CSV table of N, CA, C and O in Angstrom, one decimal:
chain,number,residue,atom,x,y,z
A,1,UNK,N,0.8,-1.2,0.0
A,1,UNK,CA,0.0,0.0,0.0
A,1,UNK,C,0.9,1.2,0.0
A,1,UNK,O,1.8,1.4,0.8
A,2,UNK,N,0.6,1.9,-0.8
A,2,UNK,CA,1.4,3.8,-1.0
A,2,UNK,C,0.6,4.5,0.2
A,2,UNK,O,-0.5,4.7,0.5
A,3,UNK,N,1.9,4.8,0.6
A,3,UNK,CA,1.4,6.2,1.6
A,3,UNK,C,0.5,7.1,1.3
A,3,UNK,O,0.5,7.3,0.0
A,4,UNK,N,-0.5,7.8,2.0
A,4,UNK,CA,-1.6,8.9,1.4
A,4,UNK,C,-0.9,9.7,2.3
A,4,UNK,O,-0.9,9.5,3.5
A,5,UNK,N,-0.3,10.8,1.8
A,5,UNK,CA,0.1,12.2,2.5
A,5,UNK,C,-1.4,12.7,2.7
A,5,UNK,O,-1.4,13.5,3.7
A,6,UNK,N,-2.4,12.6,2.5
A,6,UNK,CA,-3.2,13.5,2.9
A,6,UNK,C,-4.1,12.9,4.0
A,6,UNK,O,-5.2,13.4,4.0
A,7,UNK,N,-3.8,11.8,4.9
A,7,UNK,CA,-3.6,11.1,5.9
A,7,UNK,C,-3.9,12.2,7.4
A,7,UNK,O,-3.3,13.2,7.6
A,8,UNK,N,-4.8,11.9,7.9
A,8,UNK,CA,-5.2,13.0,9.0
A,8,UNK,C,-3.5,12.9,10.3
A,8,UNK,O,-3.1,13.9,10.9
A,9,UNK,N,-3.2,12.0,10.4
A,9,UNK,CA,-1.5,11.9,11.0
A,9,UNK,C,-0.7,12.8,9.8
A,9,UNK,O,-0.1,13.8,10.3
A,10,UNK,N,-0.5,12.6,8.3
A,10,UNK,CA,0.6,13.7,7.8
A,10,UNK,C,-0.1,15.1,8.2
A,10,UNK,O,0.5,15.9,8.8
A,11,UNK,N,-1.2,15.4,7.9
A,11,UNK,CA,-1.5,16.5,8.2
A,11,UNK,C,-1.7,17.2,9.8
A,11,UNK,O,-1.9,18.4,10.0
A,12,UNK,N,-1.5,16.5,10.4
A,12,UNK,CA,-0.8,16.8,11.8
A,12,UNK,C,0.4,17.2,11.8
A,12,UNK,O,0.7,18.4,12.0
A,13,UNK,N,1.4,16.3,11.6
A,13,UNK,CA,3.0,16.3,11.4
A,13,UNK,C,3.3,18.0,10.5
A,13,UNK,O,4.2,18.8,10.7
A,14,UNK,N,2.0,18.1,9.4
A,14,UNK,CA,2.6,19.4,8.6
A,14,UNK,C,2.2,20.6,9.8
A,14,UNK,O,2.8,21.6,9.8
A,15,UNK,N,1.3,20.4,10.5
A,15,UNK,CA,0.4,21.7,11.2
A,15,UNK,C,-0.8,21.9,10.8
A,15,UNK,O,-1.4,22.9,11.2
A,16,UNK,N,-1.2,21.0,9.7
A,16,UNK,CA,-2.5,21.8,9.0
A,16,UNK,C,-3.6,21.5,9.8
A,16,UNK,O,-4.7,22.0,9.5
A,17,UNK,N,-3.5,20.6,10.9
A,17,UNK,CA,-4.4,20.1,11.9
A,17,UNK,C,-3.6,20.3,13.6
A,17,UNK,O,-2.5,20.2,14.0
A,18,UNK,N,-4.8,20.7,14.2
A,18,UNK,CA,-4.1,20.8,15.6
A,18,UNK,C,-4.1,19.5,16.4
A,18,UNK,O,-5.0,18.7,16.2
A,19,UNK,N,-3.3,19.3,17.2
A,19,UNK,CA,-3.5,18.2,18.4
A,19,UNK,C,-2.7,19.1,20.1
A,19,UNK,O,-2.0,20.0,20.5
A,20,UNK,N,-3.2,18.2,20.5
A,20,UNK,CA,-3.3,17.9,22.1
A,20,UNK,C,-1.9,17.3,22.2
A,20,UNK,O,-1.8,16.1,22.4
A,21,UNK,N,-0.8,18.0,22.2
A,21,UNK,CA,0.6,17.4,21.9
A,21,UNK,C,1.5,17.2,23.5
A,21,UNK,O,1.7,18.1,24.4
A,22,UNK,N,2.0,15.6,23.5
A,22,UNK,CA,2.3,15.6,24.9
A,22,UNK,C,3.6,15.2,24.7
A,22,UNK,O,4.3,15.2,25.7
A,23,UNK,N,4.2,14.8,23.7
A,23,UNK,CA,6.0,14.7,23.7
A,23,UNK,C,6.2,15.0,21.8
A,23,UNK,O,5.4,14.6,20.9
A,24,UNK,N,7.1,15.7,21.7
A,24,UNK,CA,7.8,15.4,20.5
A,24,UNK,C,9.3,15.5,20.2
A,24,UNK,O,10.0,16.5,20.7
A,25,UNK,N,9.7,14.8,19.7
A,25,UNK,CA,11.3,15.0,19.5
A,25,UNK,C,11.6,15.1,17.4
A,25,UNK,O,10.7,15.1,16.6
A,26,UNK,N,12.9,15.3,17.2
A,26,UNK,CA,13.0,15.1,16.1
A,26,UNK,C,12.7,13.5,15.1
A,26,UNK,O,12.7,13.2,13.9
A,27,UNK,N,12.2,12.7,16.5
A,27,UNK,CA,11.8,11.1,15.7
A,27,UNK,C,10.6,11.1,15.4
A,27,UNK,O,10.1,10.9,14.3
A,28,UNK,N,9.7,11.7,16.8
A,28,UNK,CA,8.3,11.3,17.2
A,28,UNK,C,7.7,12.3,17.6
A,28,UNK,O,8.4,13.2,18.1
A,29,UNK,N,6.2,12.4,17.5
A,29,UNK,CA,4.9,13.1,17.4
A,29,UNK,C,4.4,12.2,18.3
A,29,UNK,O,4.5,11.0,18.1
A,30,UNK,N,3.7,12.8,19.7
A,30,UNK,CA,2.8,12.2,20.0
A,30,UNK,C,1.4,12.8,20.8
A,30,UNK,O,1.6,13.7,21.5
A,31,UNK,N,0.7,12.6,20.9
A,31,UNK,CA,-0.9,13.6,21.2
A,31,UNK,C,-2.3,12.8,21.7
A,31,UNK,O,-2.8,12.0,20.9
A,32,UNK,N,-2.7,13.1,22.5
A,32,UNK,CA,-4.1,13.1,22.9
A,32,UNK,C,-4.9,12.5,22.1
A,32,UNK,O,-5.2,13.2,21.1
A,33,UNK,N,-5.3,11.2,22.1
A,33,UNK,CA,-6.1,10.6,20.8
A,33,UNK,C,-7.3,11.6,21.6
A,33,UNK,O,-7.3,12.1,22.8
A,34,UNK,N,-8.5,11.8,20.2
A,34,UNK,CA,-9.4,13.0,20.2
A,34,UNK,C,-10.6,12.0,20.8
A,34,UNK,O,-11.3,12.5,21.6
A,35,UNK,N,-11.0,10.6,20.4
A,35,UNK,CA,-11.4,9.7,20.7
A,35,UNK,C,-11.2,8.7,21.8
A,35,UNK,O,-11.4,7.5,21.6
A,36,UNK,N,-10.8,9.0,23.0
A,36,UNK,CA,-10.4,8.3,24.0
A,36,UNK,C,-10.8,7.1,24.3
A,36,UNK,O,-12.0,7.0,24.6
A,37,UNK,N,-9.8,5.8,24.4
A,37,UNK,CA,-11.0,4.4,24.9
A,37,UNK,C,-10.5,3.9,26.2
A,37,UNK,O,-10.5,2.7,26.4
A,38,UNK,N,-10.0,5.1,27.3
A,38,UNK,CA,-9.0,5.4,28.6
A,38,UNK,C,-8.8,6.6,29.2
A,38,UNK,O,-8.9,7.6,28.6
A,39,UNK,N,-8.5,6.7,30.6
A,39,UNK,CA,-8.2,7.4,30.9
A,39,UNK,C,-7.3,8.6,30.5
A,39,UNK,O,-7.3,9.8,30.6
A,40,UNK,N,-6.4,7.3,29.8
A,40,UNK,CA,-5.3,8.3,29.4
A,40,UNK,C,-4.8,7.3,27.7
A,40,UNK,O,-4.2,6.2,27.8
A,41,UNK,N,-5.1,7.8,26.9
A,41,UNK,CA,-5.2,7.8,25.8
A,41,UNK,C,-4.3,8.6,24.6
A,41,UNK,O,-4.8,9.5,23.8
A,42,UNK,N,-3.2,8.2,24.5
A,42,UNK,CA,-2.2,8.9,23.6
A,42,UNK,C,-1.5,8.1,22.2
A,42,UNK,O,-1.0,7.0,22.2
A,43,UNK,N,-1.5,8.7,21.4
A,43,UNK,CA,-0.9,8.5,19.9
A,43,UNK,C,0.3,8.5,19.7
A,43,UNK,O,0.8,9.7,19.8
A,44,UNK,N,1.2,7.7,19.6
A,44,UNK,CA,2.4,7.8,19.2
A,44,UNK,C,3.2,8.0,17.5
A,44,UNK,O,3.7,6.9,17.0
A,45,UNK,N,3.3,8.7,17.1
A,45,UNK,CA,3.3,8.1,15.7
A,45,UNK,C,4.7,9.0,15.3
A,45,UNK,O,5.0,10.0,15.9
A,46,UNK,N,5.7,8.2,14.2
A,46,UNK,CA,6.8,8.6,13.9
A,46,UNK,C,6.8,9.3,12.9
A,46,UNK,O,5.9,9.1,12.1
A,47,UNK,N,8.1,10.6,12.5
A,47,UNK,CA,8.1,11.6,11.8
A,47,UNK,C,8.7,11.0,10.4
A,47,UNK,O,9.8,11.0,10.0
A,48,UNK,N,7.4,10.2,9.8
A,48,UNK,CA,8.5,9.7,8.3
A,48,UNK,C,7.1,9.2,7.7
A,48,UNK,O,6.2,9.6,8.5
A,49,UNK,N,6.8,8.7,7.0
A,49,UNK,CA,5.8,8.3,5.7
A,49,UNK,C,5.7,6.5,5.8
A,49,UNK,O,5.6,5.8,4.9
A,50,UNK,N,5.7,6.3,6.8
A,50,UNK,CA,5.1,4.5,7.2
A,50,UNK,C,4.0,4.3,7.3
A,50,UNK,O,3.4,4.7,8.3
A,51,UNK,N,3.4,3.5,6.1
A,51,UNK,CA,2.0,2.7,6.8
A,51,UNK,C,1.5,2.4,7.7
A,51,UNK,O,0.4,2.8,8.2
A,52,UNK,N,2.5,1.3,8.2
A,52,UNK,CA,1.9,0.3,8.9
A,52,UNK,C,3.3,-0.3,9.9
A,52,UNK,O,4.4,0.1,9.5
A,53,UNK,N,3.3,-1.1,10.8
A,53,UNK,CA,4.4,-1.3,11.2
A,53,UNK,C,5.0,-2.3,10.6
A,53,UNK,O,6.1,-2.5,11.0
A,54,UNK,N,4.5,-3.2,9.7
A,54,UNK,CA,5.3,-3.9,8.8
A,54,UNK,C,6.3,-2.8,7.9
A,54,UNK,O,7.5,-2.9,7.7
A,55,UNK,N,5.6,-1.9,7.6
A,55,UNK,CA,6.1,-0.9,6.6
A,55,UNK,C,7.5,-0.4,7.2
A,55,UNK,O,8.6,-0.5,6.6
A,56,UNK,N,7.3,0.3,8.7
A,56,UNK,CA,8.3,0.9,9.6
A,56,UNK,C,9.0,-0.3,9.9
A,56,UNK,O,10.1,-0.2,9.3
A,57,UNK,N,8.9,-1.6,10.7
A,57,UNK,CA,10.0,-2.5,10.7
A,57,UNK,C,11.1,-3.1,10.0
A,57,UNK,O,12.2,-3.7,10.3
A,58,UNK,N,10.3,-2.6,8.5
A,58,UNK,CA,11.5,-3.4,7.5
A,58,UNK,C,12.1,-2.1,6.6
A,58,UNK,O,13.1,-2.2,5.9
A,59,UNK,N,11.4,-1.0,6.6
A,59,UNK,CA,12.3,0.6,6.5
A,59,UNK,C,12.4,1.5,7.2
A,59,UNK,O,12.7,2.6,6.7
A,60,UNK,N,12.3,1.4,8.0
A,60,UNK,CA,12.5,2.6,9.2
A,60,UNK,C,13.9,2.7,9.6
A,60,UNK,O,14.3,1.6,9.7
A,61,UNK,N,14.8,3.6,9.8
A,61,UNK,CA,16.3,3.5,10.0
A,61,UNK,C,16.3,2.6,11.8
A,61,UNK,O,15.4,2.3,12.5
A,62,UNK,N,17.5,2.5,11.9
A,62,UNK,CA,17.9,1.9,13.4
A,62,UNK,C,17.5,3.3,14.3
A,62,UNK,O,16.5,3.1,15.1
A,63,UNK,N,18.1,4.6,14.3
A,63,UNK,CA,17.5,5.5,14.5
A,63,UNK,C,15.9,6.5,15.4
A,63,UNK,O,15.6,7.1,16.4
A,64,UNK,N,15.1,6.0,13.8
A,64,UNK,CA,13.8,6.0,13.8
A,64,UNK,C,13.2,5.4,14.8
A,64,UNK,O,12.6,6.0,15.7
A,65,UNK,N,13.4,3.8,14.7
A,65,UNK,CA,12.7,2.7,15.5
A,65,UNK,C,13.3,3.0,17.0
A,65,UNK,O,12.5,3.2,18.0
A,66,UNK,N,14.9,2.9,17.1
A,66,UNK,CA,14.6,3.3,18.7
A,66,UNK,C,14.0,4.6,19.3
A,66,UNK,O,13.5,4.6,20.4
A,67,UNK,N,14.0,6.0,18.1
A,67,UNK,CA,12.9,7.2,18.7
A,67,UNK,C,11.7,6.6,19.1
A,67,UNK,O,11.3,6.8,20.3
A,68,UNK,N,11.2,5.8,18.2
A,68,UNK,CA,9.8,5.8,18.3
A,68,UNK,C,9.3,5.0,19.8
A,68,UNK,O,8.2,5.3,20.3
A,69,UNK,N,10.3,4.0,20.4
A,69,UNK,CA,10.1,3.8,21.6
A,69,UNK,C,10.4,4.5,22.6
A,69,UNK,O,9.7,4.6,23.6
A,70,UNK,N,11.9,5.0,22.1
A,70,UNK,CA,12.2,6.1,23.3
A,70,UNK,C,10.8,7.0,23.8
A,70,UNK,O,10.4,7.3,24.9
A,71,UNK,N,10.3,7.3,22.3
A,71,UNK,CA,9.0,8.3,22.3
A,71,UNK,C,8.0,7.8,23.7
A,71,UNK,O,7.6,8.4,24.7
A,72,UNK,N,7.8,6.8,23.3
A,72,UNK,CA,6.7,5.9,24.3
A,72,UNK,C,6.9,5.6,25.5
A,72,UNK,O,6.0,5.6,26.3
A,73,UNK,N,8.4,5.2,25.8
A,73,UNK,CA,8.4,5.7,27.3
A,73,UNK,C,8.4,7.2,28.3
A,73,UNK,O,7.9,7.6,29.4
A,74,UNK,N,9.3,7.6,27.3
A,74,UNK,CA,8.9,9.1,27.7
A,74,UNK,C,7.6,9.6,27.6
A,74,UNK,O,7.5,10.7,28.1
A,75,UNK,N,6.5,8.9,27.0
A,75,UNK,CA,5.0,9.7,27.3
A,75,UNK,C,4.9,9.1,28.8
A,75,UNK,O,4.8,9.7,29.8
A,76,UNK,N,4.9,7.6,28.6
A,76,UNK,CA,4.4,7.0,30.3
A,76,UNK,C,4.9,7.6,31.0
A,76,UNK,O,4.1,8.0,31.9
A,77,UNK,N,6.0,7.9,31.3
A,77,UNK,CA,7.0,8.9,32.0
A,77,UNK,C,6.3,10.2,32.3
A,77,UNK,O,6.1,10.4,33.5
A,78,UNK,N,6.0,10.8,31.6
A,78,UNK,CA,5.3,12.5,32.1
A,78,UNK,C,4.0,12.3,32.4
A,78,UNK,O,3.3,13.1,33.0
A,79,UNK,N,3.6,11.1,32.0
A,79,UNK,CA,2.1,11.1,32.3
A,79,UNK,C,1.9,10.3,33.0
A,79,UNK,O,0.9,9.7,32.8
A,80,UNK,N,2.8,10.0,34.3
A,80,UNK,CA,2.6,9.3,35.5
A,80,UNK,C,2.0,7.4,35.2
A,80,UNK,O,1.3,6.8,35.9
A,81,UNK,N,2.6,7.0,34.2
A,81,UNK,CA,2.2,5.9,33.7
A,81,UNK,C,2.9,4.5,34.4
A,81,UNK,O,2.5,3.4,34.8
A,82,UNK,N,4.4,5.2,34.3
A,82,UNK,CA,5.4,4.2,34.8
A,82,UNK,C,5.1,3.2,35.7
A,82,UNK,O,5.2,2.0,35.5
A,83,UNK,N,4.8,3.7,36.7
A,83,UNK,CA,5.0,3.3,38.2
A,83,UNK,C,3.3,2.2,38.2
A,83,UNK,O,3.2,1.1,38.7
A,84,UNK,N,2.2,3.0,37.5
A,84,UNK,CA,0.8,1.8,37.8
A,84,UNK,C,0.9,0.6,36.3
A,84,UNK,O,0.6,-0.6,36.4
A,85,UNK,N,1.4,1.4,35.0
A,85,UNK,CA,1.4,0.6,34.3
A,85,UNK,C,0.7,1.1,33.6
A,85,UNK,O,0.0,2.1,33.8
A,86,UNK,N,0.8,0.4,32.2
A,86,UNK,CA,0.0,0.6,30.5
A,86,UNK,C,0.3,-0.1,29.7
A,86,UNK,O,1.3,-0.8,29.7
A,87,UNK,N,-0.6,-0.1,28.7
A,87,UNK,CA,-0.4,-1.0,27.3
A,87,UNK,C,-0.2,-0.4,26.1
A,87,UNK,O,-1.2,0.3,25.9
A,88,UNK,N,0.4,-0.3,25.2
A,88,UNK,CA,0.8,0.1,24.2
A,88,UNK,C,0.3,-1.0,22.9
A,88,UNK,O,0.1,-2.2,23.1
A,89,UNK,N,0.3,-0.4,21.9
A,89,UNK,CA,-0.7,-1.5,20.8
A,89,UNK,C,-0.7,-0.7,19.8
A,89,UNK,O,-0.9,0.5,19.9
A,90,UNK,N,-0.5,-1.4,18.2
A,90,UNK,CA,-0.2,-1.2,17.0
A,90,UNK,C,-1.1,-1.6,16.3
A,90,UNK,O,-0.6,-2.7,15.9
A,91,UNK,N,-2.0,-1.6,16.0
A,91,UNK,CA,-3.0,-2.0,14.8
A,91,UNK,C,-2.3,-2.3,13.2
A,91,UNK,O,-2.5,-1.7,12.1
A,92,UNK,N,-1.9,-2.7,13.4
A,92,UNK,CA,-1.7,-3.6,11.7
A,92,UNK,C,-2.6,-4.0,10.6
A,92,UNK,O,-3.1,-5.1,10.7
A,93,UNK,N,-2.9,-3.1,9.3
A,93,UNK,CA,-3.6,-3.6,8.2
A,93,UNK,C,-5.3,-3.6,8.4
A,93,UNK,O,-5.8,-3.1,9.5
A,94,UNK,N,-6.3,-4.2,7.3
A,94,UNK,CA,-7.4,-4.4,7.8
A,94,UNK,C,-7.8,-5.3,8.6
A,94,UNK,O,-8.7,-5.0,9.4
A,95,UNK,N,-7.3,-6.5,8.6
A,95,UNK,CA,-7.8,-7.5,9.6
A,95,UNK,C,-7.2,-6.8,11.4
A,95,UNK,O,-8.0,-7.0,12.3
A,96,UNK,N,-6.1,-6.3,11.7
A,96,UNK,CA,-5.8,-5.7,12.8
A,96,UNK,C,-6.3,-4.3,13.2
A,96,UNK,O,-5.7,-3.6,14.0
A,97,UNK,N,-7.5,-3.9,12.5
A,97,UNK,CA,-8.9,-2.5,12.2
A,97,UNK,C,-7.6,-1.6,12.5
A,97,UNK,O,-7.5,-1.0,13.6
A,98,UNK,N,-6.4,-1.3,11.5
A,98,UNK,CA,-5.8,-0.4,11.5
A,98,UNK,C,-7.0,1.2,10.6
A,98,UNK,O,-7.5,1.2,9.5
A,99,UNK,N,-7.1,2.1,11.7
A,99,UNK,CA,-8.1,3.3,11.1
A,99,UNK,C,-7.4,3.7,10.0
A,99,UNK,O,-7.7,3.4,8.8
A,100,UNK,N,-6.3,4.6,10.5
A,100,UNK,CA,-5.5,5.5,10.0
A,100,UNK,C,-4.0,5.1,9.1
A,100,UNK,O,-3.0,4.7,9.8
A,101,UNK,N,-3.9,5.1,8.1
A,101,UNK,CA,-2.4,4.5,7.3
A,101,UNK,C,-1.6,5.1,7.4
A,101,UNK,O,-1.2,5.6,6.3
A,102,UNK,N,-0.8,5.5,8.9
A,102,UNK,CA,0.2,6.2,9.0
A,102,UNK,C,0.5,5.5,10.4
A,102,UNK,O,-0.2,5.7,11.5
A,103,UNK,N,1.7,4.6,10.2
A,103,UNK,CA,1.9,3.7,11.5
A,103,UNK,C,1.9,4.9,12.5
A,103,UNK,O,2.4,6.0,12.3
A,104,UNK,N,1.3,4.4,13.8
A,104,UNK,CA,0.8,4.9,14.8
A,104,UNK,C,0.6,3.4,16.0
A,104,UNK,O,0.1,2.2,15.9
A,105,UNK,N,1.6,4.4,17.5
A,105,UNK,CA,1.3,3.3,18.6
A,105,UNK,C,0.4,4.2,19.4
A,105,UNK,O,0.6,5.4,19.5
A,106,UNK,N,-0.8,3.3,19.9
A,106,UNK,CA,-1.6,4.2,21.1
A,106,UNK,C,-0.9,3.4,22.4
A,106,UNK,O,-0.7,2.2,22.5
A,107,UNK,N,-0.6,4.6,23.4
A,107,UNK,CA,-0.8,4.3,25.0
A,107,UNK,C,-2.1,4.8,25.5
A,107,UNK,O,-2.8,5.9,25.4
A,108,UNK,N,-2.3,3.6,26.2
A,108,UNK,CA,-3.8,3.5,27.3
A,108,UNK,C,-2.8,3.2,28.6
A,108,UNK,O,-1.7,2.7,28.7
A,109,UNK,N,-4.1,4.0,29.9
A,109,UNK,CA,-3.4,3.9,30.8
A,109,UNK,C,-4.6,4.7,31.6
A,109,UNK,O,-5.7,4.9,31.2
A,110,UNK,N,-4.0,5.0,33.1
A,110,UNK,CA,-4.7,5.5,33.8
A,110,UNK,C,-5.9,4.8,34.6
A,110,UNK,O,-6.8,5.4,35.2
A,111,UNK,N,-5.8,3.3,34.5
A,111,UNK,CA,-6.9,2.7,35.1
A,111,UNK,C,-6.3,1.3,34.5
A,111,UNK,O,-5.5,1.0,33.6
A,112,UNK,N,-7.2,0.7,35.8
A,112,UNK,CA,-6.6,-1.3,35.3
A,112,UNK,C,-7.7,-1.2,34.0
A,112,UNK,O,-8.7,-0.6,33.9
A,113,UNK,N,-7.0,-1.9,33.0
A,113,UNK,CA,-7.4,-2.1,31.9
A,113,UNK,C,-7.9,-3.8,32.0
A,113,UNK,O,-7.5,-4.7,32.7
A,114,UNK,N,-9.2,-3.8,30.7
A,114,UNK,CA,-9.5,-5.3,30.5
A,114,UNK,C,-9.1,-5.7,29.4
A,114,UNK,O,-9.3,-6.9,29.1
């Protein structure tokens, strides 16, 4: 599948859409999903043109991939996550109800999760 720049994640990344922004570095974007299914509900998504995480595992630089985690512990980190815990989760493709085609990890948190 070809990237769609016009992808509601690229148009975040450009500014043309606002978010609720709780870490960014030169790897990673990450923000307040607008849709919450948690207390605490955040988007992780990396600064490059990846689908899906097949897409990012097998071209994303060495780099890239360790931002994009560093990215995710540093959200649990500011957002008092560390210490009770969270889950982190990738949707892959249509059978894995990926919404959006612009690899994206959500952190849930803020409550025991089921």
């Amino acid at each position: 599948m070809a990237y769609d720049r016009d992808n509601v994640f690229a148009k975040i990344l450009r500014g043309e859409l606002k978010c609720d922004k709780v870490y960014e570095d030169e790897h990673a974007l990450a923000f307040h999903d607008i849709n919450p299914l948690a207390p605490v509900h955040v988007l992780v998504i990396p600064k490059g043109e990846f689908v899906s995480m097949d897409d990012f595992s097998a071209n994303a630089s060495p780099e890239q991939i360790a931002g994009l985690f560093r990215a995710v512990g540093e959200v649990a980190r500011r957002l008092g996550l560390d210490g009770s815990g969270y889950r982190f989760l990738a949707n892959t493709g249509a059978h894995g109800h990926q919404e959006v085609a612009h690899f994206h990890v959500h952190v849930f948190g803020g409550a025991p999760l089921g």
